[in-house]
Amino acid sequence: HSTGGGEKGLPRRGKASSGRTLNTAQIPLVASHPEVYEPCDDSFALVDALLSDKAQLLALQPRLCMEVGCGSGYVITSLAIMLRQLASGTQYLATDINKHAAETTQATLEAHGVHADVMVTDIVSGLEKRLAGMVDVVVINPPYVPTPEEEIGCKGIASSWAGGLNGRQVIDRILPAVREILSERGWLYMVALEDNDPLDICHLMSEMGYASRVVLKRCTEEESLFVLKFWRD
Ligand code: SAM
């Protein structure tokens, strides 16, 4: 069983777009839009991984946390609530390529009384200089499903999951971009599928100077999900 969203105050789970019921007895506090990815098993796995690292995250006292591909805002809102007790005034930033996702994230954040700057952009485009070496925690549930290449970057909900060959096309653009913005003590948490070849992802990151570990592995009916964590070696 996953626990993401089960902790007091975190955004509640709604109904997965696949039609599977995920604890719908709870009040759905995550804003939604037909063109925006609804929190699903992968979103819950990422929040569960962050919860399992909560003590370390609090000890890190991150100054700036960022989510790339924020969708409904479930993950960045959960992170902000999780770290609420930090007196240091942690700042939050989120991006998504889909403008409806940015609006939905803003609504979810507001519903929980937390704040993040939300921007519509491709990964971190336009922010590289401002954020270079600044971000202490990056969280990503990327589009990772193997699909025909032409589905990538198309408008609408398909861009939420379309990952091209081996589901790696967007992931392989994200990794070098994240490396530029992570601080020396920065951590990256990223969801990946077995099909994405997580070992190869860890190898690529190791060549860029990052150590890694699997924070969480979860097999659902449809997929084997991993949450990988990276930090500078
Ligand atoms: N983080 C949310 C969650 O876990 O529920 C949404 C995850 S969904 C699998 C992936 C998100 O990445 C979508 O909201 C999609 O619009 C966004 N996305 C896809 N390609 C992107 C890109 N190139 N730059 C920024 N966001 C992107």
PDB file of C-alpha atoms and ligand atoms in Angstrom:
ATOM      1  CA  HIS A   1       0.000   0.000   0.000  1.00  0.00           C
ATOM      2  CA  SER A   2       1.195   3.485  -0.730  1.00  0.00           C
ATOM      3  CA  THR A   3       0.919   6.185   1.869  1.00  0.00           C
ATOM      4  CA  GLY A   4       1.384   9.374  -0.203  1.00  0.00           C
ATOM      5  CA  GLY A   5      -1.329  11.826   0.687  1.00  0.00           C
ATOM      6  CA  GLY A   6      -2.110   9.822   3.793  1.00  0.00           C
ATOM      7  CA  GLU A   7      -0.134  12.122   6.068  1.00  0.00           C
ATOM      8  CA  LYS A   8      -2.242  14.730   7.771  1.00  0.00           C
ATOM      9  CA  GLY A   9      -2.596  17.860   5.686  1.00  0.00           C
ATOM     10  CA  LEU A  10      -1.203  16.545   2.395  1.00  0.00           C
ATOM     11  CA  PRO A  11      -3.410  16.884  -0.680  1.00  0.00           C
ATOM     12  CA  ARG A  12      -5.924  14.075  -0.879  1.00  0.00           C
ATOM     13  CA  ARG A  13      -6.014  11.493  -3.577  1.00  0.00           C
ATOM     14  CA  GLY A  14      -8.707  11.745  -6.181  1.00  0.00           C
ATOM     15  CA  LYS A  15      -9.747   9.259  -8.817  1.00  0.00           C
ATOM     16  CA  ALA A  16      -7.093   8.119 -11.254  1.00  0.00           C
ATOM     17  CA  SER A  17      -7.785   9.018 -14.879  1.00  0.00           C
ATOM     18  CA  SER A  18      -7.536   5.312 -15.692  1.00  0.00           C
ATOM     19  CA  GLY A  19     -10.743   4.840 -13.722  1.00  0.00           C
ATOM     20  CA  ARG A  20      -9.072   2.955 -10.882  1.00  0.00           C
ATOM     21  CA  THR A  21     -10.384   4.087  -7.549  1.00  0.00           C
ATOM     22  CA  LEU A  22      -7.813   5.436  -5.148  1.00  0.00           C
ATOM     23  CA  ASN A  23      -9.269   6.201  -1.809  1.00  0.00           C
ATOM     24  CA  THR A  24     -12.129   8.306  -3.139  1.00  0.00           C
ATOM     25  CA  ALA A  25     -13.749   8.364   0.282  1.00  0.00           C
ATOM     26  CA  GLN A  26     -11.500  11.324   0.987  1.00  0.00           C
ATOM     27  CA  ILE A  27     -12.346  14.840  -0.062  1.00  0.00           C
ATOM     28  CA  PRO A  28     -10.519  15.535  -3.341  1.00  0.00           C
ATOM     29  CA  LEU A  29      -8.520  18.652  -2.609  1.00  0.00           C
ATOM     30  CA  VAL A  30      -6.320  18.498  -5.682  1.00  0.00           C
ATOM     31  CA  ALA A  31      -7.598  20.856  -8.357  1.00  0.00           C
ATOM     32  CA  SER A  32      -8.285  19.235 -11.725  1.00  0.00           C
ATOM     33  CA  HIS A  33      -8.686  20.035 -15.412  1.00  0.00           C
ATOM     34  CA  PRO A  34      -9.454  17.668 -18.305  1.00  0.00           C
ATOM     35  CA  GLU A  35      -6.127  18.524 -19.960  1.00  0.00           C
ATOM     36  CA  VAL A  36      -4.064  18.028 -16.792  1.00  0.00           C
ATOM     37  CA  TYR A  37      -2.583  14.760 -15.468  1.00  0.00           C
ATOM     38  CA  GLU A  38      -4.470  13.606 -12.381  1.00  0.00           C
ATOM     39  CA  PRO A  39      -2.344  12.287  -9.510  1.00  0.00           C
ATOM     40  CA  CYS A  40      -1.832   8.585 -10.101  1.00  0.00           C
ATOM     41  CA  ASP A  41       0.345   5.707  -8.814  1.00  0.00           C
ATOM     42  CA  ASP A  42       3.520   7.425 -10.028  1.00  0.00           C
ATOM     43  CA  SER A  43       2.618  10.708  -8.297  1.00  0.00           C
ATOM     44  CA  PHE A  44       1.869   8.809  -5.073  1.00  0.00           C
ATOM     45  CA  ALA A  45       5.140   6.881  -5.343  1.00  0.00           C
ATOM     46  CA  LEU A  46       7.061  10.166  -5.605  1.00  0.00           C
ATOM     47  CA  VAL A  47       5.309  11.682  -2.585  1.00  0.00           C
ATOM     48  CA  ASP A  48       5.827   8.445  -0.630  1.00  0.00           C
ATOM     49  CA  ALA A  49       9.543   8.573  -1.462  1.00  0.00           C
ATOM     50  CA  LEU A  50       9.721  12.187  -0.263  1.00  0.00           C
ATOM     51  CA  LEU A  51       7.861  11.234   2.924  1.00  0.00           C
ATOM     52  CA  SER A  52      10.330   8.414   3.557  1.00  0.00           C
ATOM     53  CA  ASP A  53      13.143  10.987   3.278  1.00  0.00           C
ATOM     54  CA  LYS A  54      11.308  13.663   5.259  1.00  0.00           C
ATOM     55  CA  ALA A  55      13.777  13.737   8.179  1.00  0.00           C
ATOM     56  CA  GLN A  56      16.718  14.127   5.773  1.00  0.00           C
ATOM     57  CA  LEU A  57      14.866  16.816   3.813  1.00  0.00           C
ATOM     58  CA  LEU A  58      14.153  18.754   6.995  1.00  0.00           C
ATOM     59  CA  ALA A  59      17.807  18.410   8.031  1.00  0.00           C
ATOM     60  CA  LEU A  60      18.923  19.674   4.616  1.00  0.00           C
ATOM     61  CA  GLN A  61      16.930  22.886   5.172  1.00  0.00           C
ATOM     62  CA  PRO A  62      16.567  23.523   1.452  1.00  0.00           C
ATOM     63  CA  ARG A  63      16.445  27.171   0.416  1.00  0.00           C
ATOM     64  CA  LEU A  64      14.898  26.493  -2.969  1.00  0.00           C
ATOM     65  CA  CYS A  65      12.829  23.463  -4.051  1.00  0.00           C
ATOM     66  CA  MET A  66      11.578  22.949  -7.566  1.00  0.00           C
ATOM     67  CA  GLU A  67       9.271  20.616  -9.453  1.00  0.00           C
ATOM     68  CA  VAL A  68       9.616  20.139 -13.204  1.00  0.00           C
ATOM     69  CA  GLY A  69       6.322  19.043 -14.801  1.00  0.00           C
ATOM     70  CA  CYS A  70       4.028  19.903 -11.885  1.00  0.00           C
ATOM     71  CA  GLY A  71       0.701  18.788 -13.459  1.00  0.00           C
ATOM     72  CA  SER A  72      -2.046  19.156 -10.823  1.00  0.00           C
ATOM     73  CA  GLY A  73       0.405  20.469  -8.212  1.00  0.00           C
ATOM     74  CA  TYR A  74      -0.066  17.401  -6.004  1.00  0.00           C
ATOM     75  CA  VAL A  75       3.679  16.779  -5.546  1.00  0.00           C
ATOM     76  CA  ILE A  76       4.996  20.330  -5.029  1.00  0.00           C
ATOM     77  CA  THR A  77       2.084  21.093  -2.678  1.00  0.00           C
ATOM     78  CA  SER A  78       2.812  17.921  -0.691  1.00  0.00           C
ATOM     79  CA  LEU A  79       6.480  18.850  -0.459  1.00  0.00           C
ATOM     80  CA  ALA A  80       5.695  22.383   0.704  1.00  0.00           C
ATOM     81  CA  ILE A  81       3.317  21.040   3.365  1.00  0.00           C
ATOM     82  CA  MET A  82       5.862  18.415   4.439  1.00  0.00           C
ATOM     83  CA  LEU A  83       8.550  21.050   4.982  1.00  0.00           C
ATOM     84  CA  ARG A  84       6.202  23.676   6.403  1.00  0.00           C
ATOM     85  CA  GLN A  85       7.857  23.501   9.817  1.00  0.00           C
ATOM     86  CA  LEU A  86      11.133  24.856   8.443  1.00  0.00           C
ATOM     87  CA  ALA A  87      11.563  28.314   9.830  1.00  0.00           C
ATOM     88  CA  SER A  88      14.162  29.196   7.233  1.00  0.00           C
ATOM     89  CA  GLY A  89      11.627  30.289   4.624  1.00  0.00           C
ATOM     90  CA  THR A  90      12.101  27.714   1.891  1.00  0.00           C
ATOM     91  CA  GLN A  91      11.016  28.911  -1.543  1.00  0.00           C
ATOM     92  CA  TYR A  92       9.215  26.782  -4.116  1.00  0.00           C
ATOM     93  CA  LEU A  93       9.192  26.911  -7.870  1.00  0.00           C
ATOM     94  CA  ALA A  94       7.328  24.748 -10.378  1.00  0.00           C
ATOM     95  CA  THR A  95       7.270  24.515 -14.159  1.00  0.00           C
ATOM     96  CA  ASP A  96       5.071  22.770 -16.671  1.00  0.00           C
ATOM     97  CA  ILE A  97       4.868  22.961 -20.440  1.00  0.00           C
ATOM     98  CA  ASN A  98       1.058  22.913 -20.184  1.00  0.00           C
ATOM     99  CA  LYS A  99      -0.539  26.220 -19.181  1.00  0.00           C
ATOM    100  CA  HIS A 100      -3.596  24.452 -17.745  1.00  0.00           C
ATOM    101  CA  ALA A 101      -1.255  22.503 -15.455  1.00  0.00           C
ATOM    102  CA  ALA A 102       0.295  25.751 -14.211  1.00  0.00           C
ATOM    103  CA  GLU A 103      -3.172  27.130 -13.423  1.00  0.00           C
ATOM    104  CA  THR A 104      -4.262  23.889 -11.743  1.00  0.00           C
ATOM    105  CA  THR A 105      -1.081  23.782  -9.657  1.00  0.00           C
ATOM    106  CA  GLN A 106      -1.700  27.349  -8.533  1.00  0.00           C
ATOM    107  CA  ALA A 107      -5.226  26.382  -7.435  1.00  0.00           C
ATOM    108  CA  THR A 108      -3.975  23.321  -5.519  1.00  0.00           C
ATOM    109  CA  LEU A 109      -1.280  25.377  -3.765  1.00  0.00           C
ATOM    110  CA  GLU A 110      -3.808  28.042  -2.818  1.00  0.00           C
ATOM    111  CA  ALA A 111      -6.258  25.427  -1.484  1.00  0.00           C
ATOM    112  CA  HIS A 112      -3.552  24.384   0.982  1.00  0.00           C
ATOM    113  CA  GLY A 113      -2.292  27.838   1.868  1.00  0.00           C
ATOM    114  CA  VAL A 114       1.205  27.269   0.493  1.00  0.00           C
ATOM    115  CA  HIS A 115       3.054  29.263  -2.143  1.00  0.00           C
ATOM    116  CA  ALA A 116       5.180  28.473  -5.197  1.00  0.00           C
ATOM    117  CA  ASP A 117       6.109  30.474  -8.261  1.00  0.00           C
ATOM    118  CA  VAL A 118       4.609  28.533 -11.159  1.00  0.00           C
ATOM    119  CA  MET A 119       5.874  29.058 -14.689  1.00  0.00           C
ATOM    120  CA  VAL A 120       4.893  27.713 -18.086  1.00  0.00           C
ATOM    121  CA  THR A 121       8.074  26.623 -19.775  1.00  0.00           C
ATOM    122  CA  ASP A 122       9.894  23.690 -21.369  1.00  0.00           C
ATOM    123  CA  ILE A 123      11.760  22.003 -18.476  1.00  0.00           C
ATOM    124  CA  VAL A 124      13.683  25.042 -17.103  1.00  0.00           C
ATOM    125  CA  SER A 125      14.020  27.084 -20.293  1.00  0.00           C
ATOM    126  CA  GLY A 126      14.647  30.745 -19.615  1.00  0.00           C
ATOM    127  CA  LEU A 127      15.482  30.060 -15.954  1.00  0.00           C
ATOM    128  CA  GLU A 128      18.945  28.481 -16.369  1.00  0.00           C
ATOM    129  CA  LYS A 129      20.923  31.629 -15.570  1.00  0.00           C
ATOM    130  CA  ARG A 130      18.744  32.721 -12.672  1.00  0.00           C
ATOM    131  CA  LEU A 131      18.772  29.235 -11.130  1.00  0.00           C
ATOM    132  CA  ALA A 132      22.319  28.070 -11.937  1.00  0.00           C
ATOM    133  CA  GLY A 133      23.633  26.155  -8.901  1.00  0.00           C
ATOM    134  CA  MET A 134      20.754  27.432  -6.753  1.00  0.00           C
ATOM    135  CA  VAL A 135      18.225  24.624  -6.331  1.00  0.00           C
ATOM    136  CA  ASP A 136      18.573  22.313  -3.321  1.00  0.00           C
ATOM    137  CA  VAL A 137      15.751  19.879  -4.124  1.00  0.00           C
ATOM    138  CA  VAL A 138      14.359  19.012  -7.568  1.00  0.00           C
ATOM    139  CA  VAL A 139      11.420  16.600  -7.909  1.00  0.00           C
ATOM    140  CA  ILE A 140      10.253  15.159 -11.217  1.00  0.00           C
ATOM    141  CA  ASN A 141       7.622  12.699 -12.355  1.00  0.00           C
ATOM    142  CA  PRO A 142       8.471  12.985 -16.060  1.00  0.00           C
ATOM    143  CA  PRO A 143       6.632  11.794 -19.159  1.00  0.00           C
ATOM    144  CA  TYR A 144       8.211   8.327 -19.215  1.00  0.00           C
ATOM    145  CA  VAL A 145       5.899   6.063 -21.216  1.00  0.00           C
ATOM    146  CA  PRO A 146       7.476   4.580 -24.359  1.00  0.00           C
ATOM    147  CA  THR A 147       5.512   6.076 -27.279  1.00  0.00           C
ATOM    148  CA  PRO A 148       6.016   6.964 -30.929  1.00  0.00           C
ATOM    149  CA  GLU A 149       8.254  10.016 -31.143  1.00  0.00           C
ATOM    150  CA  GLU A 150       5.599  12.171 -32.776  1.00  0.00           C
ATOM    151  CA  GLU A 151       3.492  12.081 -29.591  1.00  0.00           C
ATOM    152  CA  ILE A 152       6.141  14.031 -27.711  1.00  0.00           C
ATOM    153  CA  GLY A 153       5.482  17.716 -27.172  1.00  0.00           C
ATOM    154  CA  CYS A 154       2.040  17.526 -28.734  1.00  0.00           C
ATOM    155  CA  LYS A 155      -0.588  19.748 -27.159  1.00  0.00           C
ATOM    156  CA  GLY A 156      -2.923  18.316 -24.566  1.00  0.00           C
ATOM    157  CA  ILE A 157      -2.886  15.510 -22.067  1.00  0.00           C
ATOM    158  CA  ALA A 158      -0.659  13.158 -24.156  1.00  0.00           C
ATOM    159  CA  SER A 159       2.358  15.337 -23.335  1.00  0.00           C
ATOM    160  CA  SER A 160       1.883  14.205 -19.730  1.00  0.00           C
ATOM    161  CA  TRP A 161       3.105  10.725 -20.456  1.00  0.00           C
ATOM    162  CA  ALA A 162       4.608  10.582 -23.965  1.00  0.00           C
ATOM    163  CA  GLY A 163       8.278   9.723 -23.559  1.00  0.00           C
ATOM    164  CA  GLY A 164       9.260   8.562 -27.059  1.00  0.00           C
ATOM    165  CA  LEU A 165      11.798   5.784 -27.595  1.00  0.00           C
ATOM    166  CA  ASN A 166      12.183   3.776 -24.343  1.00  0.00           C
ATOM    167  CA  GLY A 167      10.303   6.627 -22.681  1.00  0.00           C
ATOM    168  CA  ARG A 168      13.631   8.420 -22.433  1.00  0.00           C
ATOM    169  CA  GLN A 169      13.349  11.360 -24.777  1.00  0.00           C
ATOM    170  CA  VAL A 170      12.199  13.970 -22.263  1.00  0.00           C
ATOM    171  CA  ILE A 171      14.154  12.382 -19.380  1.00  0.00           C
ATOM    172  CA  ASP A 172      17.399  12.637 -21.367  1.00  0.00           C
ATOM    173  CA  ARG A 173      16.806  16.379 -21.887  1.00  0.00           C
ATOM    174  CA  ILE A 174      15.861  16.886 -18.242  1.00  0.00           C
ATOM    175  CA  LEU A 175      19.019  15.363 -16.716  1.00  0.00           C
ATOM    176  CA  PRO A 176      21.639  17.822 -18.076  1.00  0.00           C
ATOM    177  CA  ALA A 177      19.279  20.762 -17.461  1.00  0.00           C
ATOM    178  CA  VAL A 178      18.789  19.732 -13.819  1.00  0.00           C
ATOM    179  CA  ARG A 179      22.524  19.333 -13.359  1.00  0.00           C
ATOM    180  CA  GLU A 180      22.936  23.027 -14.201  1.00  0.00           C
ATOM    181  CA  ILE A 181      20.447  24.230 -11.614  1.00  0.00           C
ATOM    182  CA  LEU A 182      21.215  21.871  -8.705  1.00  0.00           C
ATOM    183  CA  SER A 183      23.274  23.365  -5.902  1.00  0.00           C
ATOM    184  CA  GLU A 184      26.437  21.625  -4.660  1.00  0.00           C
ATOM    185  CA  ARG A 185      24.401  19.996  -1.879  1.00  0.00           C
ATOM    186  CA  GLY A 186      21.347  19.539  -4.126  1.00  0.00           C
ATOM    187  CA  TRP A 187      19.208  16.393  -4.449  1.00  0.00           C
ATOM    188  CA  LEU A 188      17.137  15.188  -7.384  1.00  0.00           C
ATOM    189  CA  TYR A 189      14.222  12.788  -6.936  1.00  0.00           C
ATOM    190  CA  MET A 190      12.898  11.339 -10.189  1.00  0.00           C
ATOM    191  CA  VAL A 191      10.337   8.695 -11.123  1.00  0.00           C
ATOM    192  CA  ALA A 192      11.380   6.157 -13.755  1.00  0.00           C
ATOM    193  CA  LEU A 193       9.998   2.945 -15.189  1.00  0.00           C
ATOM    194  CA  GLU A 194      11.769  -0.356 -15.673  1.00  0.00           C
ATOM    195  CA  ASP A 195      11.389   0.319 -19.441  1.00  0.00           C
ATOM    196  CA  ASN A 196      13.395   3.540 -19.053  1.00  0.00           C
ATOM    197  CA  ASP A 197      16.451   1.516 -17.946  1.00  0.00           C
ATOM    198  CA  PRO A 198      17.004   3.108 -14.524  1.00  0.00           C
ATOM    199  CA  LEU A 199      20.482   1.568 -14.308  1.00  0.00           C
ATOM    200  CA  ASP A 200      21.488   3.408 -17.459  1.00  0.00           C
ATOM    201  CA  ILE A 201      20.017   6.652 -16.054  1.00  0.00           C
ATOM    202  CA  CYS A 202      22.124   6.177 -12.897  1.00  0.00           C
ATOM    203  CA  HIS A 203      25.175   5.481 -15.069  1.00  0.00           C
ATOM    204  CA  LEU A 204      24.615   8.683 -17.083  1.00  0.00           C
ATOM    205  CA  MET A 205      24.251  10.674 -13.879  1.00  0.00           C
ATOM    206  CA  SER A 206      27.353   9.052 -12.453  1.00  0.00           C
ATOM    207  CA  GLU A 207      29.286  10.302 -15.494  1.00  0.00           C
ATOM    208  CA  MET A 208      28.027  13.783 -14.586  1.00  0.00           C
ATOM    209  CA  GLY A 209      29.346  13.327 -11.018  1.00  0.00           C
ATOM    210  CA  TYR A 210      26.236  12.119  -9.208  1.00  0.00           C
ATOM    211  CA  ALA A 211      25.735   9.203  -6.848  1.00  0.00           C
ATOM    212  CA  SER A 212      22.333   7.543  -6.789  1.00  0.00           C
ATOM    213  CA  ARG A 213      20.058   5.196  -4.915  1.00  0.00           C
ATOM    214  CA  VAL A 214      16.615   3.700  -5.355  1.00  0.00           C
ATOM    215  CA  VAL A 215      14.439   5.335  -2.685  1.00  0.00           C
ATOM    216  CA  LEU A 216      11.347   3.329  -3.576  1.00  0.00           C
ATOM    217  CA  LYS A 217      10.366   0.540  -5.950  1.00  0.00           C
ATOM    218  CA  ARG A 218       6.743  -0.296  -6.535  1.00  0.00           C
ATOM    219  CA  CYS A 219       5.155  -2.793  -8.903  1.00  0.00           C
ATOM    220  CA  THR A 220       1.642  -1.886  -9.955  1.00  0.00           C
ATOM    221  CA  GLU A 221      -0.663  -3.890 -12.230  1.00  0.00           C
ATOM    222  CA  GLU A 222       0.728  -1.979 -15.214  1.00  0.00           C
ATOM    223  CA  GLU A 223       4.297  -1.014 -14.462  1.00  0.00           C
ATOM    224  CA  SER A 224       7.402  -1.269 -12.277  1.00  0.00           C
ATOM    225  CA  LEU A 225       8.045   2.169 -10.860  1.00  0.00           C
ATOM    226  CA  PHE A 226      11.232   3.453  -9.293  1.00  0.00           C
ATOM    227  CA  VAL A 227      11.923   6.662  -7.460  1.00  0.00           C
ATOM    228  CA  LEU A 228      15.600   7.461  -7.918  1.00  0.00           C
ATOM    229  CA  LYS A 229      17.550   9.930  -5.822  1.00  0.00           C
ATOM    230  CA  PHE A 230      20.714  11.668  -7.048  1.00  0.00           C
ATOM    231  CA  TRP A 231      23.243  13.812  -5.214  1.00  0.00           C
ATOM    232  CA  ARG A 232      26.707  15.113  -5.988  1.00  0.00           C
ATOM    233  CA  ASP A 233      29.360  12.490  -5.308  1.00  0.00           C
TER     234      ASP A 233
HETATM  235  N1  SAM B   1       3.938  16.019 -11.333  1.00  0.00           N
HETATM  236  C1  SAM B   1       2.586  15.624 -11.628  1.00  0.00           C
HETATM  237  C2  SAM B   1       2.244  14.371 -10.864  1.00  0.00           C
HETATM  238  O1  SAM B   1       3.196  13.682 -10.409  1.00  0.00           O
HETATM  239  O2  SAM B   1       1.050  14.057 -10.715  1.00  0.00           O
HETATM  240  C3  SAM B   1       2.402  15.417 -13.133  1.00  0.00           C
HETATM  241  C4  SAM B   1       3.252  14.317 -13.715  1.00  0.00           C
HETATM  242  S1  SAM B   1       2.894  13.959 -15.437  1.00  0.00           S
HETATM  243  C5  SAM B   1       3.448  12.264 -15.517  1.00  0.00           C
HETATM  244  C6  SAM B   1       4.202  14.832 -16.306  1.00  0.00           C
HETATM  245  C7  SAM B   1       4.026  16.344 -16.365  1.00  0.00           C
HETATM  246  O3  SAM B   1       5.156  16.889 -17.076  1.00  0.00           O
HETATM  247  C8  SAM B   1       2.787  16.811 -17.109  1.00  0.00           C
HETATM  248  O4  SAM B   1       2.096  17.761 -16.334  1.00  0.00           O
HETATM  249  C9  SAM B   1       3.329  17.432 -18.402  1.00  0.00           C
HETATM  250  O5  SAM B   1       2.540  18.501 -18.888  1.00  0.00           O
HETATM  251  C10 SAM B   1       4.697  17.893 -17.957  1.00  0.00           C
HETATM  252  N2  SAM B   1       5.679  18.012 -19.043  1.00  0.00           N
HETATM  253  C11 SAM B   1       5.823  17.223 -20.134  1.00  0.00           C
HETATM  254  N3  SAM B   1       6.856  17.628 -20.889  1.00  0.00           N
HETATM  255  C12 SAM B   1       7.377  18.719 -20.263  1.00  0.00           C
HETATM  256  C13 SAM B   1       8.443  19.609 -20.560  1.00  0.00           C
HETATM  257  N4  SAM B   1       9.179  19.443 -21.655  1.00  0.00           N
HETATM  258  N5  SAM B   1       8.694  20.631 -19.715  1.00  0.00           N
HETATM  259  C14 SAM B   1       7.921  20.810 -18.595  1.00  0.00           C
HETATM  260  N6  SAM B   1       6.891  20.003 -18.266  1.00  0.00           N
HETATM  261  C15 SAM B   1       6.620  18.969 -19.080  1.00  0.00           C
END
